[in-house]
Coordinates of C-alpha atoms in Angstrom, one line a residue:
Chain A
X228 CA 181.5 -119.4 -24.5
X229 CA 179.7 -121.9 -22.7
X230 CA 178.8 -122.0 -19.0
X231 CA 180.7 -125.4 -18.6
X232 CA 184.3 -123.7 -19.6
X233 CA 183.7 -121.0 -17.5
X234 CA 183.1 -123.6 -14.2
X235 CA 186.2 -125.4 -15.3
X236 CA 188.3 -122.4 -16.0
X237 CA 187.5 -120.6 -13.1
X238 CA 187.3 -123.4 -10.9
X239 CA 183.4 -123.1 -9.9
X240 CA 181.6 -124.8 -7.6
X241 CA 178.1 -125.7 -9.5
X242 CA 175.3 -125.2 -6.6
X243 CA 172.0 -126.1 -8.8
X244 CA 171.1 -126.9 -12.4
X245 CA 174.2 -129.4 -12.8
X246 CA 171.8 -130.3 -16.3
X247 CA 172.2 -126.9 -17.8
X248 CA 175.5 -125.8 -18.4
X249 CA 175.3 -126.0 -22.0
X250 CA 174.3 -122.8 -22.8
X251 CA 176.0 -120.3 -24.5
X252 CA 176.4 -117.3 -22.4
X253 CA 175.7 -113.6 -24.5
X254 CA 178.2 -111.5 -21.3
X255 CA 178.3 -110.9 -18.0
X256 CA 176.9 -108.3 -15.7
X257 CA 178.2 -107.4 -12.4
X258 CA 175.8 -105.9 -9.5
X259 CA 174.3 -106.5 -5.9
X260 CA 171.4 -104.7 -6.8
X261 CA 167.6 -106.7 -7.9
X262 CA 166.0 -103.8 -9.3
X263 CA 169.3 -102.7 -11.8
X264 CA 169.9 -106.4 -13.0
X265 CA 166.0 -106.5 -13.4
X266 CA 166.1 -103.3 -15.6
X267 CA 169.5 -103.8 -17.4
X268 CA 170.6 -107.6 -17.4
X269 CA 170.2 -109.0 -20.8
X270 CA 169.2 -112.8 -22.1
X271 CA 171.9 -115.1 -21.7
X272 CA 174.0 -112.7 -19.5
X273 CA 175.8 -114.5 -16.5
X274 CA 175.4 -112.3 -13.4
X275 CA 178.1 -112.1 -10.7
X276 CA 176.7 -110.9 -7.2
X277 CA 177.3 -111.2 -3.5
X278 CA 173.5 -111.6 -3.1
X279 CA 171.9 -115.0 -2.0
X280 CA 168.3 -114.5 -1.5
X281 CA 166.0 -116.4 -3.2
X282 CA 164.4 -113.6 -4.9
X283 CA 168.1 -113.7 -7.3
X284 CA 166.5 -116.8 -9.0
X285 CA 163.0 -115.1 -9.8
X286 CA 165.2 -112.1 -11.2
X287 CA 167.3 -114.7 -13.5
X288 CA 164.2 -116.6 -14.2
X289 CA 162.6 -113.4 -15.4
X290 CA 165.3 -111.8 -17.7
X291 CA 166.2 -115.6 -18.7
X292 CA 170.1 -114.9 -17.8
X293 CA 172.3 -118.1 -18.5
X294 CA 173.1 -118.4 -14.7
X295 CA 174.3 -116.9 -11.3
X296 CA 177.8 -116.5 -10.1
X297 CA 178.1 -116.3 -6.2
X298 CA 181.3 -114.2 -5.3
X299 CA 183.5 -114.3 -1.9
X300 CA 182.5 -118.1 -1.5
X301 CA 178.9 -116.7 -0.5
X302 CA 176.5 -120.1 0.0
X303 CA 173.2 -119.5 -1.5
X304 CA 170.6 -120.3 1.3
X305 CA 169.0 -123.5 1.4
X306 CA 165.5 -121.9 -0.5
X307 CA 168.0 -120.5 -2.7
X308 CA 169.1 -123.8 -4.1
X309 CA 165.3 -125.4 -3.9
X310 CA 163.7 -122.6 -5.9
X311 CA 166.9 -122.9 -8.9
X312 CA 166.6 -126.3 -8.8
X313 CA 162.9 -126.1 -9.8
X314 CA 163.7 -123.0 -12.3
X315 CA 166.1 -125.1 -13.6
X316 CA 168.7 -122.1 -12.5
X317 CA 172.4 -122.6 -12.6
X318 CA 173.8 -121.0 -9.4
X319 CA 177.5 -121.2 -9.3
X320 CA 180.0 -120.1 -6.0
X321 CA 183.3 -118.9 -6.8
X322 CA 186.1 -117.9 -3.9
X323 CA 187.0 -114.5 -5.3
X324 CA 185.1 -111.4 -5.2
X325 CA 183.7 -109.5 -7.8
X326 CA 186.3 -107.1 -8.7
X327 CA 188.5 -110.4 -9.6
X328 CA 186.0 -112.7 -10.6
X329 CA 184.9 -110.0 -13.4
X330 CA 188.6 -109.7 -14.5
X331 CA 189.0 -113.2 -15.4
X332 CA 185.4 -113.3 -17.3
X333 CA 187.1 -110.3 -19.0
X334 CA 190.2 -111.5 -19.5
X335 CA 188.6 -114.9 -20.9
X336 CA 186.6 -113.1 -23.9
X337 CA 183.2 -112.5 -21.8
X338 CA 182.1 -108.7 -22.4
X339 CA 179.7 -106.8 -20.8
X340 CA 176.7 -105.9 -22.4
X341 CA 176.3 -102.4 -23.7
X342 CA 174.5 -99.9 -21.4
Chain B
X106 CA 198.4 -97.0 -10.4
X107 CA 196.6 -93.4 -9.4
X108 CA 193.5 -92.2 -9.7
X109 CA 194.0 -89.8 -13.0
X110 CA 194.7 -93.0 -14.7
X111 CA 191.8 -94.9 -13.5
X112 CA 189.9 -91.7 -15.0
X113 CA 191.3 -92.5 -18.1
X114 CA 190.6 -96.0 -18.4
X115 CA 187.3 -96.1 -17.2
X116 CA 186.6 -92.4 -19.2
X117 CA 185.6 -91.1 -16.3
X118 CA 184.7 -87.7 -15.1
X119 CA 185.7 -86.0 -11.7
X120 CA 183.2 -84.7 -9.3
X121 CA 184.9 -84.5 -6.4
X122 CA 188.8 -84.2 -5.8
X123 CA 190.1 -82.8 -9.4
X124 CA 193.5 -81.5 -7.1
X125 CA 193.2 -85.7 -5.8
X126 CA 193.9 -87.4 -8.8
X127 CA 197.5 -88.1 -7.9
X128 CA 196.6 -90.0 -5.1
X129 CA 197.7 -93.9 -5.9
X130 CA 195.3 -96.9 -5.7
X131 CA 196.3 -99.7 -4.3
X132 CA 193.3 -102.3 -5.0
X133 CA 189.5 -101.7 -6.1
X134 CA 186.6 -103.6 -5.6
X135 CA 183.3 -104.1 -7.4
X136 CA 180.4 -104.4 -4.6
X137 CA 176.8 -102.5 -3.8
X138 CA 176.3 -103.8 -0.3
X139 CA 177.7 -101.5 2.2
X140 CA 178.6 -104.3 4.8
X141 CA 180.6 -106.7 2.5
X142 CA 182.4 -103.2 2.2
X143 CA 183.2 -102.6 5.2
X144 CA 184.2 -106.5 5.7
X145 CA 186.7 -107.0 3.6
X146 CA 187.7 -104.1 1.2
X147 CA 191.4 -103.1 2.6
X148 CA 191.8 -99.5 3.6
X149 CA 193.5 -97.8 0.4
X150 CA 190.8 -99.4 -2.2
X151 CA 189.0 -97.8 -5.4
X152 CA 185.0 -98.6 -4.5
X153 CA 182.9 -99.1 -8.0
X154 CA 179.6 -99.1 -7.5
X155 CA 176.2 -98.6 -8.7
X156 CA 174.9 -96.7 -5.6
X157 CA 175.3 -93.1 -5.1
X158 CA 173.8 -92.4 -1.6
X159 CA 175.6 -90.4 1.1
X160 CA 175.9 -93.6 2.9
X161 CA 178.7 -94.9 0.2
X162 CA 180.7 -91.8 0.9
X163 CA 180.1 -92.4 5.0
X164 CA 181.5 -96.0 4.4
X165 CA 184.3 -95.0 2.2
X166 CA 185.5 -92.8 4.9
X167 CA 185.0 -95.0 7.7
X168 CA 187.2 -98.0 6.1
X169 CA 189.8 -95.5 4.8
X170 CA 188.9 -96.1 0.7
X171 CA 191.1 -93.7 -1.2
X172 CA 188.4 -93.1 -4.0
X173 CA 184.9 -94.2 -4.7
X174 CA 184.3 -94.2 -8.7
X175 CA 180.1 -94.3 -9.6
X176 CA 179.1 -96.6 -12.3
X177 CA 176.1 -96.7 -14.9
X178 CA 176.7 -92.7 -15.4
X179 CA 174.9 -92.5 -12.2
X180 CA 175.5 -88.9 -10.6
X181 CA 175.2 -88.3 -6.8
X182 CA 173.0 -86.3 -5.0
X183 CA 174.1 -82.7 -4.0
X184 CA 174.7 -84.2 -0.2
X185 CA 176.6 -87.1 -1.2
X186 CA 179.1 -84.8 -3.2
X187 CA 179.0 -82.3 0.2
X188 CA 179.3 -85.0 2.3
X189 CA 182.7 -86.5 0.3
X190 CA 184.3 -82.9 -0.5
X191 CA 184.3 -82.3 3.8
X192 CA 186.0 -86.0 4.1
X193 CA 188.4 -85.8 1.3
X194 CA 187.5 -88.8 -0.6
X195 CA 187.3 -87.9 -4.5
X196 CA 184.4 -89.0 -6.6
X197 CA 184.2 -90.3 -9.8
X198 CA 181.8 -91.2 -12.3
X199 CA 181.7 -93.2 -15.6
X200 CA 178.9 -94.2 -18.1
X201 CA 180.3 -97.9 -18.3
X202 CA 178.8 -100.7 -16.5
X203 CA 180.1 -102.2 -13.2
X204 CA 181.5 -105.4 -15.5
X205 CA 183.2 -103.5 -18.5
X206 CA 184.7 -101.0 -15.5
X207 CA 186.2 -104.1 -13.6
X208 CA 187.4 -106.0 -16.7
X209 CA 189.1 -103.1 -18.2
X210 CA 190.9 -102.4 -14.8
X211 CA 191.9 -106.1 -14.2
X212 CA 193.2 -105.8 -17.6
X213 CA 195.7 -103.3 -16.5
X214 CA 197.0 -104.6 -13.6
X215 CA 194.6 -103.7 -10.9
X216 CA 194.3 -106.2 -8.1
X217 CA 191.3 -107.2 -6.1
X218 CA 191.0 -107.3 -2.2
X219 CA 190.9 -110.4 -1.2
X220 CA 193.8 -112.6 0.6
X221 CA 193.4 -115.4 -2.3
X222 CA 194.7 -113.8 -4.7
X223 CA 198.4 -112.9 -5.6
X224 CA 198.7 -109.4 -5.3
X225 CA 200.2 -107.7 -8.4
Chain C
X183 CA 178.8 -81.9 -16.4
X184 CA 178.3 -78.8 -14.3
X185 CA 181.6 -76.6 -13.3
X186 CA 179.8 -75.8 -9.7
X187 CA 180.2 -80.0 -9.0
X188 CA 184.0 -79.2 -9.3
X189 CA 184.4 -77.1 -6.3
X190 CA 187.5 -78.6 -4.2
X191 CA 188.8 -77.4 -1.5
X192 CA 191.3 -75.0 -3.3
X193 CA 188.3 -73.7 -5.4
X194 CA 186.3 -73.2 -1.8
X195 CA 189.5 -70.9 -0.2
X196 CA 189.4 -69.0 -3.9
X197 CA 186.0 -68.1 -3.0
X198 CA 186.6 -67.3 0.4
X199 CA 189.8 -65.4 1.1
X200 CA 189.7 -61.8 0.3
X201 CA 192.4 -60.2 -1.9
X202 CA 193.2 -57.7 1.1
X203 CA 194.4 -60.8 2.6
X204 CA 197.2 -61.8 0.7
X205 CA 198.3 -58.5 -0.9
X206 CA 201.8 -57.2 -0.6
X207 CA 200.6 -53.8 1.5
X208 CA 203.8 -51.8 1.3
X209 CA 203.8 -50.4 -2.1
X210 CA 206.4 -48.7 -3.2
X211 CA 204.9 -45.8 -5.5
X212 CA 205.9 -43.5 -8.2
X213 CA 205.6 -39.8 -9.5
X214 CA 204.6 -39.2 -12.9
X215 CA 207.2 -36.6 -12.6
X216 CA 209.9 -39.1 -12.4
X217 CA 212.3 -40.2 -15.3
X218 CA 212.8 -42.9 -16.4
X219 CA 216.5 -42.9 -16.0
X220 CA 215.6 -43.0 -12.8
X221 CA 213.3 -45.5 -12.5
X222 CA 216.0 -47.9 -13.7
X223 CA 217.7 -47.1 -10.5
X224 CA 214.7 -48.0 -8.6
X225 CA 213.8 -51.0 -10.0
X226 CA 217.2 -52.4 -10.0
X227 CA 217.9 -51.4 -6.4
X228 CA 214.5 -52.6 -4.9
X229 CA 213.8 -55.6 -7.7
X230 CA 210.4 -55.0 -8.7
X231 CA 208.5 -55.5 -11.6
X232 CA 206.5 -52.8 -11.7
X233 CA 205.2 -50.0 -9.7
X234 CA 201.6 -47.8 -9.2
X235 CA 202.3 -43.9 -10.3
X236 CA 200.6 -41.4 -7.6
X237 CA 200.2 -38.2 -8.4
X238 CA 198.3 -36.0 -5.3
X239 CA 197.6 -39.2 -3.6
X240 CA 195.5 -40.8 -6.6
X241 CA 196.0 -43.1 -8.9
X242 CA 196.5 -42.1 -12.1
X243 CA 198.8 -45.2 -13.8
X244 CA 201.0 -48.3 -13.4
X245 CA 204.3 -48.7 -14.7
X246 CA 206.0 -51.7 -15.4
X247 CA 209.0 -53.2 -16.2
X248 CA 207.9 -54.4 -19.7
X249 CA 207.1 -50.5 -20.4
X250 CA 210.9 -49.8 -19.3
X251 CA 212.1 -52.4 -21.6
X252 CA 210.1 -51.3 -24.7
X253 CA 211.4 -47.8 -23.4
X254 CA 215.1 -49.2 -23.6
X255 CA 214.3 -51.1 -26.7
X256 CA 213.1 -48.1 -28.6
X257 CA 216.6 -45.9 -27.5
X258 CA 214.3 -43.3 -26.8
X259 CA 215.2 -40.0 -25.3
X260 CA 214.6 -39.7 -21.4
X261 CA 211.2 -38.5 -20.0
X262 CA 209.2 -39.0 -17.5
X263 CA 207.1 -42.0 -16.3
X264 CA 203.7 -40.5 -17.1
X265 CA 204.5 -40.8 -20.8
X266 CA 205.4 -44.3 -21.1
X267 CA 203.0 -45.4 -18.2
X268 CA 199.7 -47.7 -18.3
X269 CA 197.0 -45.1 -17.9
X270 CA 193.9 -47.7 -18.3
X271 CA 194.6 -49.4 -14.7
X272 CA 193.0 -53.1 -14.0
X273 CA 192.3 -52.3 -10.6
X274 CA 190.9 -55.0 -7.2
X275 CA 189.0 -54.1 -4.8
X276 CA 190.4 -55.3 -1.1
X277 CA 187.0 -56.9 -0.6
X278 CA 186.8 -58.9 -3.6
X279 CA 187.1 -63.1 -3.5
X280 CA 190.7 -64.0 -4.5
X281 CA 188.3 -65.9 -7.7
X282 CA 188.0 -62.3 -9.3
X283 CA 191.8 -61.4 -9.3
X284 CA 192.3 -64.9 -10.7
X285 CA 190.2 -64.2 -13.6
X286 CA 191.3 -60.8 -14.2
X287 CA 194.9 -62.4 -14.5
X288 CA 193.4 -65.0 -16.8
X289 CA 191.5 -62.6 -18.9
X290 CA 194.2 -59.4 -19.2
X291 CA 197.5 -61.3 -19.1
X292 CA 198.7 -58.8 -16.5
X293 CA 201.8 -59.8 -13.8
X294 CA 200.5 -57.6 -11.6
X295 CA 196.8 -55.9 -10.0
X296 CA 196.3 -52.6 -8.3
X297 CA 194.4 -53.2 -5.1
X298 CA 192.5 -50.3 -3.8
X299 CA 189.6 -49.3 -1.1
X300 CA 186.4 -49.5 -2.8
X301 CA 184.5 -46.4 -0.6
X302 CA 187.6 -44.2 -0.8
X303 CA 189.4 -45.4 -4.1
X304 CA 192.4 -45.2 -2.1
X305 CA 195.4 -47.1 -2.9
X306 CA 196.0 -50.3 -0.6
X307 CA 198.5 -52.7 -1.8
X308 CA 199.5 -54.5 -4.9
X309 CA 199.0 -58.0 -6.0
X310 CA 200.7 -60.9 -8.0
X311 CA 199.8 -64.4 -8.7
X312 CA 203.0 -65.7 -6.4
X313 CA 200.7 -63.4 -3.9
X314 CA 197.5 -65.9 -4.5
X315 CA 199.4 -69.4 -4.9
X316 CA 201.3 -67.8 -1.2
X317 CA 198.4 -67.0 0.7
X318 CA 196.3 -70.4 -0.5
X319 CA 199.6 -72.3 0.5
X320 CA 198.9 -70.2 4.1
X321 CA 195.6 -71.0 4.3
X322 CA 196.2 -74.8 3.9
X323 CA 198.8 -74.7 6.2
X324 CA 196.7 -73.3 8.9
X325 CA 193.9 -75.8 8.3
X326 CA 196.8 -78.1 8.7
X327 CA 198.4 -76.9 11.8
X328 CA 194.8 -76.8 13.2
X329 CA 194.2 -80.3 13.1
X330 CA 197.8 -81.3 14.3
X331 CA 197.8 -78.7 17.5
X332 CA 194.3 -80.5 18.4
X333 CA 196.0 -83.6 18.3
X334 CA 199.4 -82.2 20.3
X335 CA 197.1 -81.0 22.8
X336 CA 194.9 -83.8 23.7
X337 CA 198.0 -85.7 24.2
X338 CA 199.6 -83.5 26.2
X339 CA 195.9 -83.3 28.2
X340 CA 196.7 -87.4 28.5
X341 CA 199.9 -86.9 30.3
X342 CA 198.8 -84.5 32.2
X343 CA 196.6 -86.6 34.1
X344 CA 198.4 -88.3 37.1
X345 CA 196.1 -91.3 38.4
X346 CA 195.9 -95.1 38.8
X347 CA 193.3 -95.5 36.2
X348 CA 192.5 -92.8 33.2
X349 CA 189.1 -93.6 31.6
X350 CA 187.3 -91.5 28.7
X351 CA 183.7 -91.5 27.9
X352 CA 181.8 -90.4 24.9
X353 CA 178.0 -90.1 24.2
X354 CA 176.5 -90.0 20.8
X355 CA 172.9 -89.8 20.0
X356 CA 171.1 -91.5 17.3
X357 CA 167.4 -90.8 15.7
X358 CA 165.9 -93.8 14.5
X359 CA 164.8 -93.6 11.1
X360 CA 166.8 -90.4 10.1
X361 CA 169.3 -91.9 7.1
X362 CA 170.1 -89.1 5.9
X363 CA 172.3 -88.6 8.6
X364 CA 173.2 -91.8 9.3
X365 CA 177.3 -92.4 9.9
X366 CA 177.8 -89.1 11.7
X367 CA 177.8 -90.5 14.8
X368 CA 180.6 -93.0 13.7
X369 CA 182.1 -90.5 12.2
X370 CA 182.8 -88.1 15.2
X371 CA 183.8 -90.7 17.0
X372 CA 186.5 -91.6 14.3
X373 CA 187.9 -88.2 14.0
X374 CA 187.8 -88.4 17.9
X375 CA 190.0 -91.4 17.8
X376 CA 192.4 -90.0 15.7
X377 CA 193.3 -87.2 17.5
X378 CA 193.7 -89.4 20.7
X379 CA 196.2 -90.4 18.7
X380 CA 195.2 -94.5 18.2
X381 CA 196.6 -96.7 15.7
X382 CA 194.5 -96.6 12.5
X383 CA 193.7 -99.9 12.0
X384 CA 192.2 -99.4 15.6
X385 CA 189.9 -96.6 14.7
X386 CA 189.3 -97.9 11.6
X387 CA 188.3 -101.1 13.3
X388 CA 185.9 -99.2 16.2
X389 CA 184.8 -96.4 13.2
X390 CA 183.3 -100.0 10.8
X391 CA 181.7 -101.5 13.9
X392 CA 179.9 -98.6 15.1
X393 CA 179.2 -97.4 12.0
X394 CA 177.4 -101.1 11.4
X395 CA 175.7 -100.7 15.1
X396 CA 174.2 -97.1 14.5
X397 CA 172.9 -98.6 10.9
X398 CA 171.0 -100.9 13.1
X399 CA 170.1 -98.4 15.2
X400 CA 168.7 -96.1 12.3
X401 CA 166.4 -99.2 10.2
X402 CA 165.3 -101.4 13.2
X403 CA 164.4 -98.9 16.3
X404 CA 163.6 -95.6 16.5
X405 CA 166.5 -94.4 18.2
X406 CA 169.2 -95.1 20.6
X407 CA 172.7 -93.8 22.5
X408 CA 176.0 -95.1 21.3
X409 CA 178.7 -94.4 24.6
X410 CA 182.1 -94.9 24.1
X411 CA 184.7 -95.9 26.9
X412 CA 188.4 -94.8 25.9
X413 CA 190.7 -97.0 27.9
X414 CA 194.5 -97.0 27.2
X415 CA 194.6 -100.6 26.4
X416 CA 190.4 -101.3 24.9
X417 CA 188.1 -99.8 23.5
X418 CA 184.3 -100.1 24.5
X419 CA 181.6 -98.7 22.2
X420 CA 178.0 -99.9 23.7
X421 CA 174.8 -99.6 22.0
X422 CA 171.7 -99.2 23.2
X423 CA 167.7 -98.8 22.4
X424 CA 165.0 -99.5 24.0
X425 CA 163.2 -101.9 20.8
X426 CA 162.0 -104.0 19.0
X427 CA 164.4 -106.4 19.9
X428 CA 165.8 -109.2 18.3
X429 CA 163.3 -112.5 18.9
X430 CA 166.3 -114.9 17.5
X431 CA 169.5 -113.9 18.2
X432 CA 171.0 -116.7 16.6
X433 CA 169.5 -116.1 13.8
X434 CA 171.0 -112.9 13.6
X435 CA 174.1 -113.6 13.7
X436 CA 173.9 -115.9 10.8
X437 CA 176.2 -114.4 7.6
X438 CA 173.1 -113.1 4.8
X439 CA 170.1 -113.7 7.6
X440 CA 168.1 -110.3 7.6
X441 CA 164.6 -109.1 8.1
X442 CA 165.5 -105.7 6.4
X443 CA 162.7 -104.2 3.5
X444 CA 163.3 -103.8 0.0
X445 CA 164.1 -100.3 0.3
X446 CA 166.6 -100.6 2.6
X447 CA 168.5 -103.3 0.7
X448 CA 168.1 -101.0 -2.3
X449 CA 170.8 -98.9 -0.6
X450 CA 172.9 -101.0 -0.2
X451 CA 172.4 -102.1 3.2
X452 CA 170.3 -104.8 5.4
X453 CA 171.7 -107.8 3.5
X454 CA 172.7 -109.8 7.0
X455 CA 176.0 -109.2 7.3
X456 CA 175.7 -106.1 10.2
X457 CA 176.2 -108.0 13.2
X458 CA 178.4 -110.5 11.5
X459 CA 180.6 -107.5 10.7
X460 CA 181.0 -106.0 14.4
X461 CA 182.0 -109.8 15.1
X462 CA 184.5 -109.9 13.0
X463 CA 185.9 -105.9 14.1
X464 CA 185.4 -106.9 17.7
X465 CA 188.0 -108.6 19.8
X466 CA 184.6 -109.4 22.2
X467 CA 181.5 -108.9 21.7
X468 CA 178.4 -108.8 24.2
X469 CA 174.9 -108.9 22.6
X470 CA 171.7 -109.3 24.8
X471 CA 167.9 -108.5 23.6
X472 CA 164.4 -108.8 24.4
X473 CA 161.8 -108.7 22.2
X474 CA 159.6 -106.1 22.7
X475 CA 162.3 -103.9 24.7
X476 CA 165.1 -103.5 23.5
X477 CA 168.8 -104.3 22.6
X478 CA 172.1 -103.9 24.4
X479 CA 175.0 -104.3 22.5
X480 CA 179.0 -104.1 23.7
X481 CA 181.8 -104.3 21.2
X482 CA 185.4 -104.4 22.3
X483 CA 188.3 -103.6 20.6
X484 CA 191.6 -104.4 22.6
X485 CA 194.1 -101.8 21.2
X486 CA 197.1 -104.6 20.6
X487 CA 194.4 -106.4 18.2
X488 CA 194.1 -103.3 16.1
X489 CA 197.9 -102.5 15.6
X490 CA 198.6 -106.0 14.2
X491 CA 196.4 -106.7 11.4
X492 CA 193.9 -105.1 8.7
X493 CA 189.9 -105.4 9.9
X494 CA 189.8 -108.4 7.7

């Protein structure tokens, strides 16, 4: 599945990156914490977190995930957007939390990744 | 749905609360940041989560969560399990991820917190 | 996983209660000497199931009422008990953890134990699983009854008061730095709350925004008092420590804004959303700071707020 369906489907607002939604996505992974994305997030994987720090970017750019999903209609801060912009990050806000947000992804074919 | 069937679906084991498992689960919630817990999980709620500090069990109990279910087969720390065996609040523990754990419960019927969506 | 992570509460009383505890004491005991036609009279008339055969004040067998019916079964002539009787007797000591009898049952398949003194080998009392399941149902009654008497009585202690204006005041302390122990502050003052008696959405309201405010307290300073003011109509939890301060408190409120360290957000807190969470708990909220010396902070629930709605 690629990253455009899922805006559409899920109704997404698309923050950054408007250029590079064409990707096909490999899962999702779930989680509010850097260091376990950074140790278990795989290529291509779209992450779905509450956090909006700028340091989520160097930790997509790093483990070349497919893009970010903000839950609970969290903004990303204004560095945020700058430095996904420049990595050419797709950072996407969605108004449900994770729980929820996961579901659908679920429910629309996207699996996790094996641990 | 109660807690011995979450066990089930997310082929979890019991740490804390094996006499608890009747107790019924309203709503569950996927989050690692304590605040956003606290802010807008309703009381009631299944926490899953990839943190297994005391302080998980002291915000569990402080925002009424019926259950808090560890993810990643991470296992608590001796206090943490103290800690939730004096409050009551059972603990649970599965190998799958936080996004496999969420999906398969969505799946069957277990809502989210959050006042935009229709509860089930 | 390990069985000693399983301990619940039921397994903790198993462990704890004695078996002298819940043993039936009265015993009603047998002569070898006896017959057995007999002994149909006395286990009809008093319904047991069994009963320990004492011959010069020891303890030499137990006889039960399977042995009667394998008796019966076998149309056997009438004798007495000590021929038909269990001589090998599973016996309890009265200082033993309930845990042991429980295996014993597990392991033997008996209905019933012997309990005796373990100095003077004397007989005591006799014991059945209904005995264990009744005295573990005690127990948790008590623990029970416990906690609802507290409550009774501080109500009662409310009542009691006769004056214009009734005000309550709690102090907690709180070490800077110490997470370990972080939350037990806000959690004394929650179980306080609820035996006042207050609505819980209330306490749970007052229990998430100190529990946020002695957070604070424990990364940022190096200590502080929370002091609680009980009125019948608000709640006022201030906090207070004497630094660092908060240069920009506008900035601090701001949802996600948050000059916590890496290791801090690692566990799960210090992601900005603190003081944006009292806020929202708060039906007021009072927050002054100087950089350098310190931070007062006052969060007021009004007790009709809490009983309408969820914290949310």
């Amino acid at each position: 599945m690629k990253l455009t369906e899922l805006v559409q489907k899920l109704n997404l607002s698309v923050r950054s990156a408007k250029g590079n939604l064409e990707r096909e996505i490999t899962g999702g992974y779930a989680s509010d914490l850097l260091s376990d994305v950074l140790a278990n997030g795989e290529e291509g994987n779209i992450w779905i977190t509450l956090q909006i720090h700028q340091n989520i970017i160097g930790v997509a750019s790093i483990k070349d995930l497919a893009g970010i999903i903000l839950v609970n209609s969290r903004e990303p801060e204004p560095e945020t957007v700058d430095k996904a912009e420049a990595e050419n990050i797709p950072v996407m806000v969605s108004e449900l939390p994770t729980f929820e947000l996961v579901g659908r992804l679920y429910n629309l074919g996207v699996g996790g990744t094996k641990e | 749905m109660i807690l011995e069937d979450i066990k089930k679906i997310l082929e979890a084991e019991v740490i804390v609360g094996d006499e608890l498992l009747s107790r019924n689960i309203k709503m569950a919630c996927g989050c690692d940041l304590m605040s956003d817990v606290l802010s807008f999980v309703k009381s009631g709620s299944l926490l899953l989560t990839g943190l297994t500090n005391p302080q998980v069990v002291r915000t569990a109990e402080m925002a009424d969560l019926a259950a808090v279910c560890f993810v990643r087969g991470k296992r608590p720390d001796r206090e943490t399990i103290e800690l939730a065996k004096s409050k009551d609040i059972p603990l649970l523990m599965t190998h799958l991820l936080l996004f496999e754990s969420c999906g398969r419960l969505h799946l069957k019927g277990l809502s989210g917190c959050s006042e935009n969506v229709k509860q089930h | 996983m390990a069985p000693n992570n399983k301990i619940s509460k039921i397994q903790e009383l198993v462990y704890e209660i004695r078996v002298g505890e819940v043993m039936k004491k009265d015993v009603f005991t047998v002569s070898p000497r006896t017959h057995m036609s007999v002994l149909r009279v006395i286990l009809k008339e008093n319904r047991f199931s069994g009963a320990p055969v004492i011959d010069k004040g020891e303890l030499i067998g137990i006889i039960s009422i399977e042995d009667f019916i394998k008796w019966l079964a076998g149309r056997e002539e009438d004798c007495p008990i000590s021929e038909k009787m269990t001589r090998n007797v599973s016996t309890l000591y009265t200082d033993e953890p309930l845990t042991n009898a429980i295996s014993k049952f597990d392991q033997h398949g008996f209905g019933r134990l012997i309990v005796i003194d373990r100095y003077s080998k004397k007989l005591e009392g006799i014991l059945t699983k209904g005995d264990i399941v009744e005295g573990l149902l005690k127990k948790l009654e008590i623990d029970y009854d416990d906690e609802e008497s507290r409550r009774l009585r501080i109500q009662h202690f409310f009542e009691d008061i006769s004056a214009d204006k009734t005000v309550l005041l709690f102090q907690y302390d709180v070490i800077g730095h110490d997470f370990k122990r972080a939350g037990e502050c806000s959690s004394r003052l929650k179980a306080t709350l609820k035996r006042l008696g207050l609505h819980p959405q209330t306490t749970r309201r007052v229990a998430i925004a100190t529990y946020e405010a002695e957070m604070n307290l424990i990364i940022y300073t190096d200590g502080g008092h929370i002091r609680v003011r009980v009125e019948p109509h608000e709640i006022l939890v201030r906090v207070e420590d004497s630094g660092p301060g908060i240069p920009d408190i506008e900035k601090a409120l701001q949802p996600g804004y948050s000059t916590a360290p890496e290791w801090v957000r690692e566990l799960g807190f210090g992601a900005g959303m603190g003081l944006n969470n009292i806020r929202k708990c708060a039906s007021k909220m009072d927050l002054r700071s100087t950089a350098g010396k310190g931070t007062r902070l006052g969060i007021y629930v009004s007790v009709e707020d809490g009983a309408g709605c969820e914290a949310n």
